[in-house]
Structure formats: C-alpha cells, structure tokens
C-alpha cells in the first residue's frame, strides 16, 4: 500500500517538471519546510534569461536596443514582489535575492519564479503529500547550455522535520530535530533535485523552533 502511494506521488512529480527560460547560476538556495507545510524559500545568486543568448548570437541585440531589452527582463522579474534585489550584470544576467514564506494549502502550487517560468516548484497534493521539484532540462538543452558557458553551479538545501519518503539529495545531515537535504549542482547535466514528504495532519501541534541561522548546518 505504501509503495503504491509513493509511486503515485512520484509520478505526479515527474509530470509536473517543466522547463523555464530563467537559468540559475552561482547560487545558494534554501527551502525550510515544516511537517505542517509551512515554508520559507530563499535564493541568492544569478539568474540568466536564456533566450537572450540566441538574440546576441543572431545579432538581434544591438547597441541601440540592448538597454531596453535588459530593462524588459528586469521588469519581468520585478513582477514578483518576493524579489528583494534585482541587479543587472549585463547580457541577460541578473544578481538577485529572493525570499518567500507562507503555508501551503491542502492543494496548492508555489513556484519560483512563477508558474510560467518555474525554476523550483512546491506542490501540495490531496493525499497529504508535498512534492518539491526543480526544473529539469532535456539532455540536449543541458548540453547546449554547457557549450554556451552557462555553468549552473550552486547549492540547494531543504531543511525539514517532515517525514520524507523519497529524495535524490547529494547528502543528508542531521541538525537537531531537523534533517538538511543538500544538493550540489555542478552543471546543466546535474540531476534535478526532488523530494517528497508526507504532511503532518494535526495543525494544532506547535511548530518547532527554526534553525538558529539559515544555511549554517
């Protein structure tokens, strides 16, 4: 019975993996996720608007329109008020800081950056499961990004006290009552992070205190 439940849960995770035009690079990101579905998601690093690379290659970006194109990307990112910093580094690359917190509903989807440009997705399911899935690239697309020099290097962590039933973390560390799941991303061909947990159904139980500082364990 438990095996069938896990298969259904992971099938949903695979179906929900979508591509994004924003590519993360040189980043550190952390998701603090409680057994009740409370979350705090932070991202610090670079985001690259991938389509602009082809615009540079084909000559669509010129000295006359480059500033406008870059500003349009900045405006697109600023649609999400969770961005605390958006700073252009040129050629479609932005240094950003992002933080979003809340509690997942019984059935809900939360995405970084948003649903039509997903890098990371949290999905609460009717059966009480919560699936965290990072954007997955097709091997051909990943190879193209590597050839273009996009390193996609970074580290992603999930800190949780929940009952985790599946994950592909690089390593797992114990930190008091929490486990810290760590993914070391070393390029576009690295496996996309995923984690599945079962939510605690008793909302009256108090939340445990969070770790004393983020990204420290």
PDB file of N, CA, C and O in Angstrom, residues 24 27-34 37-45 47 80-84 96-104 109-114 117-123 131-135 155-159 181 183 193 214-215:
ATOM      1  N   UNK A  24      19.336  29.343 -13.352  1.00  0.00           N
ATOM      2  CA  UNK A  24      20.067  29.728 -12.143  1.00  0.00           C
ATOM      3  C   UNK A  24      21.562  29.457 -12.291  1.00  0.00           C
ATOM      4  O   UNK A  24      21.969  28.497 -12.955  1.00  0.00           O
ATOM      5  N   UNK A  27      24.639  30.157  -7.305  1.00  0.00           N
ATOM      6  CA  UNK A  27      23.582  30.433  -6.336  1.00  0.00           C
ATOM      7  C   UNK A  27      23.710  29.599  -5.076  1.00  0.00           C
ATOM      8  O   UNK A  27      24.355  28.554  -5.051  1.00  0.00           O
ATOM      9  N   UNK A  28      23.029  30.094  -4.029  1.00  0.00           N
ATOM     10  CA  UNK A  28      22.745  29.316  -2.833  1.00  0.00           C
ATOM     11  C   UNK A  28      21.267  29.504  -2.542  1.00  0.00           C
ATOM     12  O   UNK A  28      20.774  30.635  -2.479  1.00  0.00           O
ATOM     13  N   UNK A  29      20.569  28.420  -2.395  1.00  0.00           N
ATOM     14  CA  UNK A  29      19.130  28.473  -2.165  1.00  0.00           C
ATOM     15  C   UNK A  29      18.780  27.506  -1.046  1.00  0.00           C
ATOM     16  O   UNK A  29      19.404  26.453  -0.892  1.00  0.00           O
ATOM     17  N   UNK A  30      17.780  27.892  -0.259  1.00  0.00           N
ATOM     18  CA  UNK A  30      17.333  27.034   0.831  1.00  0.00           C
ATOM     19  C   UNK A  30      15.820  27.101   0.955  1.00  0.00           C
ATOM     20  O   UNK A  30      15.220  28.171   0.843  1.00  0.00           O
ATOM     21  N   UNK A  31      15.224  25.950   1.185  1.00  0.00           N
ATOM     22  CA  UNK A  31      13.809  25.830   1.487  1.00  0.00           C
ATOM     23  C   UNK A  31      13.686  25.243   2.880  1.00  0.00           C
ATOM     24  O   UNK A  31      14.124  24.116   3.130  1.00  0.00           O
ATOM     25  N   UNK A  32      13.117  25.998   3.799  1.00  0.00           N
ATOM     26  CA  UNK A  32      12.787  25.491   5.127  1.00  0.00           C
ATOM     27  C   UNK A  32      11.322  25.084   5.089  1.00  0.00           C
ATOM     28  O   UNK A  32      10.439  25.910   4.841  1.00  0.00           O
ATOM     29  N   UNK A  33      11.077  23.807   5.314  1.00  0.00           N
ATOM     30  CA  UNK A  33       9.743  23.240   5.104  1.00  0.00           C
ATOM     31  C   UNK A  33       9.337  22.424   6.324  1.00  0.00           C
ATOM     32  O   UNK A  33       9.976  21.415   6.648  1.00  0.00           O
ATOM     33  N   UNK A  34       8.279  22.857   7.015  1.00  0.00           N
ATOM     34  CA  UNK A  34       7.852  22.150   8.225  1.00  0.00           C
ATOM     35  C   UNK A  34       6.952  20.970   7.875  1.00  0.00           C
ATOM     36  O   UNK A  34       6.427  20.860   6.760  1.00  0.00           O
ATOM     37  N   UNK A  37       3.615  21.971   6.450  1.00  0.00           N
ATOM     38  CA  UNK A  37       3.527  22.640   5.156  1.00  0.00           C
ATOM     39  C   UNK A  37       3.913  24.110   5.187  1.00  0.00           C
ATOM     40  O   UNK A  37       3.766  24.806   4.174  1.00  0.00           O
ATOM     41  N   UNK A  38       4.400  24.613   6.322  1.00  0.00           N
ATOM     42  CA  UNK A  38       4.926  25.979   6.364  1.00  0.00           C
ATOM     43  C   UNK A  38       6.265  26.003   5.622  1.00  0.00           C
ATOM     44  O   UNK A  38       7.085  25.092   5.772  1.00  0.00           O
ATOM     45  N   UNK A  39       6.488  27.054   4.851  1.00  0.00           N
ATOM     46  CA  UNK A  39       7.726  27.106   4.070  1.00  0.00           C
ATOM     47  C   UNK A  39       8.337  28.496   4.108  1.00  0.00           C
ATOM     48  O   UNK A  39       7.665  29.509   4.297  1.00  0.00           O
ATOM     49  N   UNK A  40       9.657  28.532   3.936  1.00  0.00           N
ATOM     50  CA  UNK A  40      10.421  29.773   3.803  1.00  0.00           C
ATOM     51  C   UNK A  40      11.485  29.482   2.759  1.00  0.00           C
ATOM     52  O   UNK A  40      12.405  28.698   2.995  1.00  0.00           O
ATOM     53  N   UNK A  41      11.354  30.118   1.603  1.00  0.00           N
ATOM     54  CA  UNK A  41      12.224  29.842   0.462  1.00  0.00           C
ATOM     55  C   UNK A  41      13.111  31.054   0.190  1.00  0.00           C
ATOM     56  O   UNK A  41      12.620  32.174   0.039  1.00  0.00           O
ATOM     57  N   UNK A  42      14.426  30.842   0.159  1.00  0.00           N
ATOM     58  CA  UNK A  42      15.353  31.918  -0.155  1.00  0.00           C
ATOM     59  C   UNK A  42      16.255  31.501  -1.315  1.00  0.00           C
ATOM     60  O   UNK A  42      16.608  30.322  -1.455  1.00  0.00           O
ATOM     61  N   UNK A  43      16.620  32.489  -2.123  1.00  0.00           N
ATOM     62  CA  UNK A  43      17.528  32.278  -3.253  1.00  0.00           C
ATOM     63  C   UNK A  43      18.430  33.496  -3.359  1.00  0.00           C
ATOM     64  O   UNK A  43      17.945  34.637  -3.410  1.00  0.00           O
ATOM     65  N   UNK A  44      19.731  33.265  -3.395  1.00  0.00           N
ATOM     66  CA  UNK A  44      20.710  34.330  -3.621  1.00  0.00           C
ATOM     67  C   UNK A  44      21.689  33.851  -4.683  1.00  0.00           C
ATOM     68  O   UNK A  44      22.315  32.799  -4.532  1.00  0.00           O
ATOM     69  N   UNK A  45      21.791  34.616  -5.760  1.00  0.00           N
ATOM     70  CA  UNK A  45      22.675  34.216  -6.842  1.00  0.00           C
ATOM     71  C   UNK A  45      22.290  34.897  -8.137  1.00  0.00           C
ATOM     72  O   UNK A  45      21.661  35.957  -8.136  1.00  0.00           O
ATOM     73  N   UNK A  47      20.503  34.886 -12.052  1.00  0.00           N
ATOM     74  CA  UNK A  47      19.514  34.329 -12.961  1.00  0.00           C
ATOM     75  C   UNK A  47      19.841  34.837 -14.358  1.00  0.00           C
ATOM     76  O   UNK A  47      20.094  36.033 -14.552  1.00  0.00           O
ATOM     77  N   UNK A  80       7.307  39.840  -9.470  1.00  0.00           N
ATOM     78  CA  UNK A  80       7.197  39.050  -8.245  1.00  0.00           C
ATOM     79  C   UNK A  80       7.775  39.860  -7.100  1.00  0.00           C
ATOM     80  O   UNK A  80       8.987  40.134  -7.063  1.00  0.00           O
ATOM     81  N   UNK A  81       6.930  40.264  -6.149  1.00  0.00           N
ATOM     82  CA  UNK A  81       7.375  41.126  -5.063  1.00  0.00           C
ATOM     83  C   UNK A  81       8.295  40.400  -4.080  1.00  0.00           C
ATOM     84  O   UNK A  81       8.865  41.031  -3.180  1.00  0.00           O
ATOM     85  N   UNK A  82       8.469  39.078  -4.242  1.00  0.00           N
ATOM     86  CA  UNK A  82       9.372  38.336  -3.360  1.00  0.00           C
ATOM     87  C   UNK A  82      10.838  38.629  -3.673  1.00  0.00           C
ATOM     88  O   UNK A  82      11.713  38.302  -2.866  1.00  0.00           O
ATOM     89  N   UNK A  83      11.121  39.246  -4.827  1.00  0.00           N
ATOM     90  CA  UNK A  83      12.499  39.624  -5.130  1.00  0.00           C
ATOM     91  C   UNK A  83      12.878  40.839  -4.291  1.00  0.00           C
ATOM     92  O   UNK A  83      12.242  41.891  -4.368  1.00  0.00           O
ATOM     93  N   UNK A  84      13.942  40.698  -3.473  1.00  0.00           N
ATOM     94  CA  UNK A  84      14.442  41.805  -2.657  1.00  0.00           C
ATOM     95  C   UNK A  84      15.516  42.593  -3.394  1.00  0.00           C
ATOM     96  O   UNK A  84      15.791  43.733  -3.057  1.00  0.00           O
ATOM     97  N   UNK A  96      20.363  38.400  -8.027  1.00  0.00           N
ATOM     98  CA  UNK A  96      19.074  38.567  -7.358  1.00  0.00           C
ATOM     99  C   UNK A  96      19.119  38.013  -5.935  1.00  0.00           C
ATOM    100  O   UNK A  96      19.951  37.165  -5.598  1.00  0.00           O
ATOM    101  N   UNK A  97      18.200  38.516  -5.123  1.00  0.00           N
ATOM    102  CA  UNK A  97      17.905  37.955  -3.813  1.00  0.00           C
ATOM    103  C   UNK A  97      16.392  37.813  -3.728  1.00  0.00           C
ATOM    104  O   UNK A  97      15.656  38.744  -4.061  1.00  0.00           O
ATOM    105  N   UNK A  98      15.954  36.641  -3.280  1.00  0.00           N
ATOM    106  CA  UNK A  98      14.533  36.296  -3.295  1.00  0.00           C
ATOM    107  C   UNK A  98      14.180  35.656  -1.965  1.00  0.00           C
ATOM    108  O   UNK A  98      14.933  34.831  -1.436  1.00  0.00           O
ATOM    109  N   UNK A  99      13.029  36.016  -1.417  1.00  0.00           N
ATOM    110  CA  UNK A  99      12.546  35.346  -0.204  1.00  0.00           C
ATOM    111  C   UNK A  99      11.027  35.331  -0.207  1.00  0.00           C
ATOM    112  O   UNK A  99      10.382  36.358  -0.419  1.00  0.00           O
ATOM    113  N   UNK A 100      10.486  34.151   0.020  1.00  0.00           N
ATOM    114  CA  UNK A 100       9.031  33.985   0.063  1.00  0.00           C
ATOM    115  C   UNK A 100       8.688  32.997   1.161  1.00  0.00           C
ATOM    116  O   UNK A 100       9.347  31.962   1.314  1.00  0.00           O
ATOM    117  N   UNK A 101       7.653  33.307   1.938  1.00  0.00           N
ATOM    118  CA  UNK A 101       7.253  32.439   3.038  1.00  0.00           C
ATOM    119  C   UNK A 101       5.734  32.321   3.077  1.00  0.00           C
ATOM    120  O   UNK A 101       5.013  33.204   2.613  1.00  0.00           O
ATOM    121  N   UNK A 102       5.260  31.218   3.640  1.00  0.00           N
ATOM    122  CA  UNK A 102       3.817  31.011   3.754  1.00  0.00           C
ATOM    123  C   UNK A 102       3.522  29.607   4.237  1.00  0.00           C
ATOM    124  O   UNK A 102       4.403  28.899   4.718  1.00  0.00           O
ATOM    125  N   UNK A 103       2.278  29.209   4.129  1.00  0.00           N
ATOM    126  CA  UNK A 103       1.869  27.844   4.461  1.00  0.00           C
ATOM    127  C   UNK A 103       1.079  27.294   3.286  1.00  0.00           C
ATOM    128  O   UNK A 103       0.134  27.916   2.817  1.00  0.00           O
ATOM    129  N   UNK A 104       1.491  26.129   2.798  1.00  0.00           N
ATOM    130  CA  UNK A 104       0.807  25.503   1.678  1.00  0.00           C
ATOM    131  C   UNK A 104      -0.604  25.096   2.077  1.00  0.00           C
ATOM    132  O   UNK A 104      -0.823  24.538   3.154  1.00  0.00           O
ATOM    133  N   UNK A 109      -0.024  25.008  -5.471  1.00  0.00           N
ATOM    134  CA  UNK A 109       1.260  25.016  -6.162  1.00  0.00           C
ATOM    135  C   UNK A 109       1.927  26.366  -5.912  1.00  0.00           C
ATOM    136  O   UNK A 109       1.316  27.419  -6.086  1.00  0.00           O
ATOM    137  N   UNK A 110       3.188  26.328  -5.488  1.00  0.00           N
ATOM    138  CA  UNK A 110       4.003  27.528  -5.307  1.00  0.00           C
ATOM    139  C   UNK A 110       5.247  27.366  -6.163  1.00  0.00           C
ATOM    140  O   UNK A 110       5.884  26.303  -6.139  1.00  0.00           O
ATOM    141  N   UNK A 111       5.593  28.413  -6.925  1.00  0.00           N
ATOM    142  CA  UNK A 111       6.707  28.296  -7.854  1.00  0.00           C
ATOM    143  C   UNK A 111       7.675  29.453  -7.710  1.00  0.00           C
ATOM    144  O   UNK A 111       7.286  30.586  -7.443  1.00  0.00           O
ATOM    145  N   UNK A 112       8.933  29.162  -7.868  1.00  0.00           N
ATOM    146  CA  UNK A 112       9.979  30.138  -8.053  1.00  0.00           C
ATOM    147  C   UNK A 112      10.414  30.024  -9.521  1.00  0.00           C
ATOM    148  O   UNK A 112      10.894  28.986  -9.946  1.00  0.00           O
ATOM    149  N   UNK A 113      10.183  30.943 -10.385  1.00  0.00           N
ATOM    150  CA  UNK A 113       9.788  32.317 -10.138  1.00  0.00           C
ATOM    151  C   UNK A 113       8.262  32.405 -10.137  1.00  0.00           C
ATOM    152  O   UNK A 113       7.647  33.027  -9.268  1.00  0.00           O
ATOM    153  N   UNK A 114       7.624  31.849 -11.105  1.00  0.00           N
ATOM    154  CA  UNK A 114       6.171  31.804 -11.187  1.00  0.00           C
ATOM    155  C   UNK A 114       5.809  30.601 -12.050  1.00  0.00           C
ATOM    156  O   UNK A 114       6.672  29.914 -12.584  1.00  0.00           O
ATOM    157  N   UNK A 117       7.290  30.297 -15.519  1.00  0.00           N
ATOM    158  CA  UNK A 117       8.747  30.417 -15.596  1.00  0.00           C
ATOM    159  C   UNK A 117       9.347  29.751 -14.364  1.00  0.00           C
ATOM    160  O   UNK A 117      10.019  30.364 -13.553  1.00  0.00           O
ATOM    161  N   UNK A 118       9.119  28.459 -14.227  1.00  0.00           N
ATOM    162  CA  UNK A 118       9.451  27.753 -12.996  1.00  0.00           C
ATOM    163  C   UNK A 118      10.908  27.301 -12.972  1.00  0.00           C
ATOM    164  O   UNK A 118      11.397  26.698 -13.910  1.00  0.00           O
ATOM    165  N   UNK A 119      11.551  27.597 -11.859  1.00  0.00           N
ATOM    166  CA  UNK A 119      12.852  27.024 -11.556  1.00  0.00           C
ATOM    167  C   UNK A 119      12.696  25.959 -10.478  1.00  0.00           C
ATOM    168  O   UNK A 119      13.318  24.909 -10.524  1.00  0.00           O
ATOM    169  N   UNK A 120      11.838  26.257  -9.506  1.00  0.00           N
ATOM    170  CA  UNK A 120      11.564  25.330  -8.410  1.00  0.00           C
ATOM    171  C   UNK A 120      10.076  25.371  -8.103  1.00  0.00           C
ATOM    172  O   UNK A 120       9.453  26.428  -8.178  1.00  0.00           O
ATOM    173  N   UNK A 121       9.523  24.218  -7.755  1.00  0.00           N
ATOM    174  CA  UNK A 121       8.086  24.133  -7.526  1.00  0.00           C
ATOM    175  C   UNK A 121       7.786  23.318  -6.271  1.00  0.00           C
ATOM    176  O   UNK A 121       8.385  22.270  -6.032  1.00  0.00           O
ATOM    177  N   UNK A 122       6.863  23.835  -5.455  1.00  0.00           N
ATOM    178  CA  UNK A 122       6.321  23.109  -4.310  1.00  0.00           C
ATOM    179  C   UNK A 122       4.869  22.791  -4.646  1.00  0.00           C
ATOM    180  O   UNK A 122       4.101  23.675  -5.002  1.00  0.00           O
ATOM    181  N   UNK A 123       4.504  21.525  -4.502  1.00  0.00           N
ATOM    182  CA  UNK A 123       3.131  21.124  -4.830  1.00  0.00           C
ATOM    183  C   UNK A 123       2.529  20.333  -3.679  1.00  0.00           C
ATOM    184  O   UNK A 123       3.051  19.287  -3.295  1.00  0.00           O
ATOM    185  N   UNK A 131       5.387  17.634  -2.744  1.00  0.00           N
ATOM    186  CA  UNK A 131       6.478  17.315  -3.655  1.00  0.00           C
ATOM    187  C   UNK A 131       7.230  18.596  -3.979  1.00  0.00           C
ATOM    188  O   UNK A 131       6.626  19.609  -4.324  1.00  0.00           O
ATOM    189  N   UNK A 132       8.545  18.548  -3.855  1.00  0.00           N
ATOM    190  CA  UNK A 132       9.416  19.657  -4.251  1.00  0.00           C
ATOM    191  C   UNK A 132      10.206  19.194  -5.470  1.00  0.00           C
ATOM    192  O   UNK A 132      10.873  18.160  -5.420  1.00  0.00           O
ATOM    193  N   UNK A 133      10.105  19.936  -6.553  1.00  0.00           N
ATOM    194  CA  UNK A 133      10.744  19.543  -7.803  1.00  0.00           C
ATOM    195  C   UNK A 133      11.444  20.733  -8.429  1.00  0.00           C
ATOM    196  O   UNK A 133      10.837  21.790  -8.596  1.00  0.00           O
ATOM    197  N   UNK A 134      12.706  20.585  -8.775  1.00  0.00           N
ATOM    198  CA  UNK A 134      13.432  21.629  -9.501  1.00  0.00           C
ATOM    199  C   UNK A 134      13.266  21.412 -10.993  1.00  0.00           C
ATOM    200  O   UNK A 134      12.955  20.310 -11.456  1.00  0.00           O
ATOM    201  N   UNK A 135      13.456  22.488 -11.736  1.00  0.00           N
ATOM    202  CA  UNK A 135      13.346  22.418 -13.178  1.00  0.00           C
ATOM    203  C   UNK A 135      14.316  21.386 -13.749  1.00  0.00           C
ATOM    204  O   UNK A 135      15.473  21.305 -13.347  1.00  0.00           O
ATOM    205  N   UNK A 155      24.238  25.526  -4.839  1.00  0.00           N
ATOM    206  CA  UNK A 155      23.853  24.589  -3.787  1.00  0.00           C
ATOM    207  C   UNK A 155      22.419  24.867  -3.366  1.00  0.00           C
ATOM    208  O   UNK A 155      22.030  26.019  -3.177  1.00  0.00           O
ATOM    209  N   UNK A 156      21.647  23.806  -3.236  1.00  0.00           N
ATOM    210  CA  UNK A 156      20.263  23.896  -2.805  1.00  0.00           C
ATOM    211  C   UNK A 156      20.088  23.011  -1.579  1.00  0.00           C
ATOM    212  O   UNK A 156      20.583  21.881  -1.543  1.00  0.00           O
ATOM    213  N   UNK A 157      19.387  23.553  -0.570  1.00  0.00           N
ATOM    214  CA  UNK A 157      19.132  22.794   0.651  1.00  0.00           C
ATOM    215  C   UNK A 157      17.645  22.801   0.978  1.00  0.00           C
ATOM    216  O   UNK A 157      16.956  23.793   0.749  1.00  0.00           O
ATOM    217  N   UNK A 158      17.185  21.701   1.534  1.00  0.00           N
ATOM    218  CA  UNK A 158      15.865  21.651   2.160  1.00  0.00           C
ATOM    219  C   UNK A 158      16.076  21.251   3.611  1.00  0.00           C
ATOM    220  O   UNK A 158      16.635  20.188   3.895  1.00  0.00           O
ATOM    221  N   UNK A 159      15.653  22.120   4.531  1.00  0.00           N
ATOM    222  CA  UNK A 159      15.730  21.849   5.959  1.00  0.00           C
ATOM    223  C   UNK A 159      14.320  21.551   6.452  1.00  0.00           C
ATOM    224  O   UNK A 159      13.421  22.381   6.305  1.00  0.00           O
ATOM    225  N   UNK A 181      18.746  18.334   3.699  1.00  0.00           N
ATOM    226  CA  UNK A 181      18.997  17.651   2.433  1.00  0.00           C
ATOM    227  C   UNK A 181      19.742  18.613   1.521  1.00  0.00           C
ATOM    228  O   UNK A 181      19.274  19.728   1.269  1.00  0.00           O
ATOM    229  N   UNK A 183      21.869  19.461  -2.069  1.00  0.00           N
ATOM    230  CA  UNK A 183      22.162  19.152  -3.467  1.00  0.00           C
ATOM    231  C   UNK A 183      23.303  20.039  -3.943  1.00  0.00           C
ATOM    232  O   UNK A 183      23.201  21.271  -3.881  1.00  0.00           O
ATOM    233  N   UNK A 193      17.050  18.379  -8.522  1.00  0.00           N
ATOM    234  CA  UNK A 193      16.627  17.998  -7.171  1.00  0.00           C
ATOM    235  C   UNK A 193      15.139  17.674  -7.103  1.00  0.00           C
ATOM    236  O   UNK A 193      14.313  18.326  -7.744  1.00  0.00           O
ATOM    237  N   UNK A 214      20.156  30.514   8.865  1.00  0.00           N
ATOM    238  CA  UNK A 214      19.957  29.806   7.610  1.00  0.00           C
ATOM    239  C   UNK A 214      21.297  29.398   6.999  1.00  0.00           C
ATOM    240  O   UNK A 214      22.287  30.098   7.095  1.00  0.00           O
ATOM    241  N   UNK A 215      21.289  28.262   6.327  1.00  0.00           N
ATOM    242  CA  UNK A 215      22.401  27.793   5.527  1.00  0.00           C
ATOM    243  C   UNK A 215      23.667  27.602   6.353  1.00  0.00           C
ATOM    244  O   UNK A 215      24.766  27.674   5.852  1.00  0.00           O
TER     245      UNK A 215
END
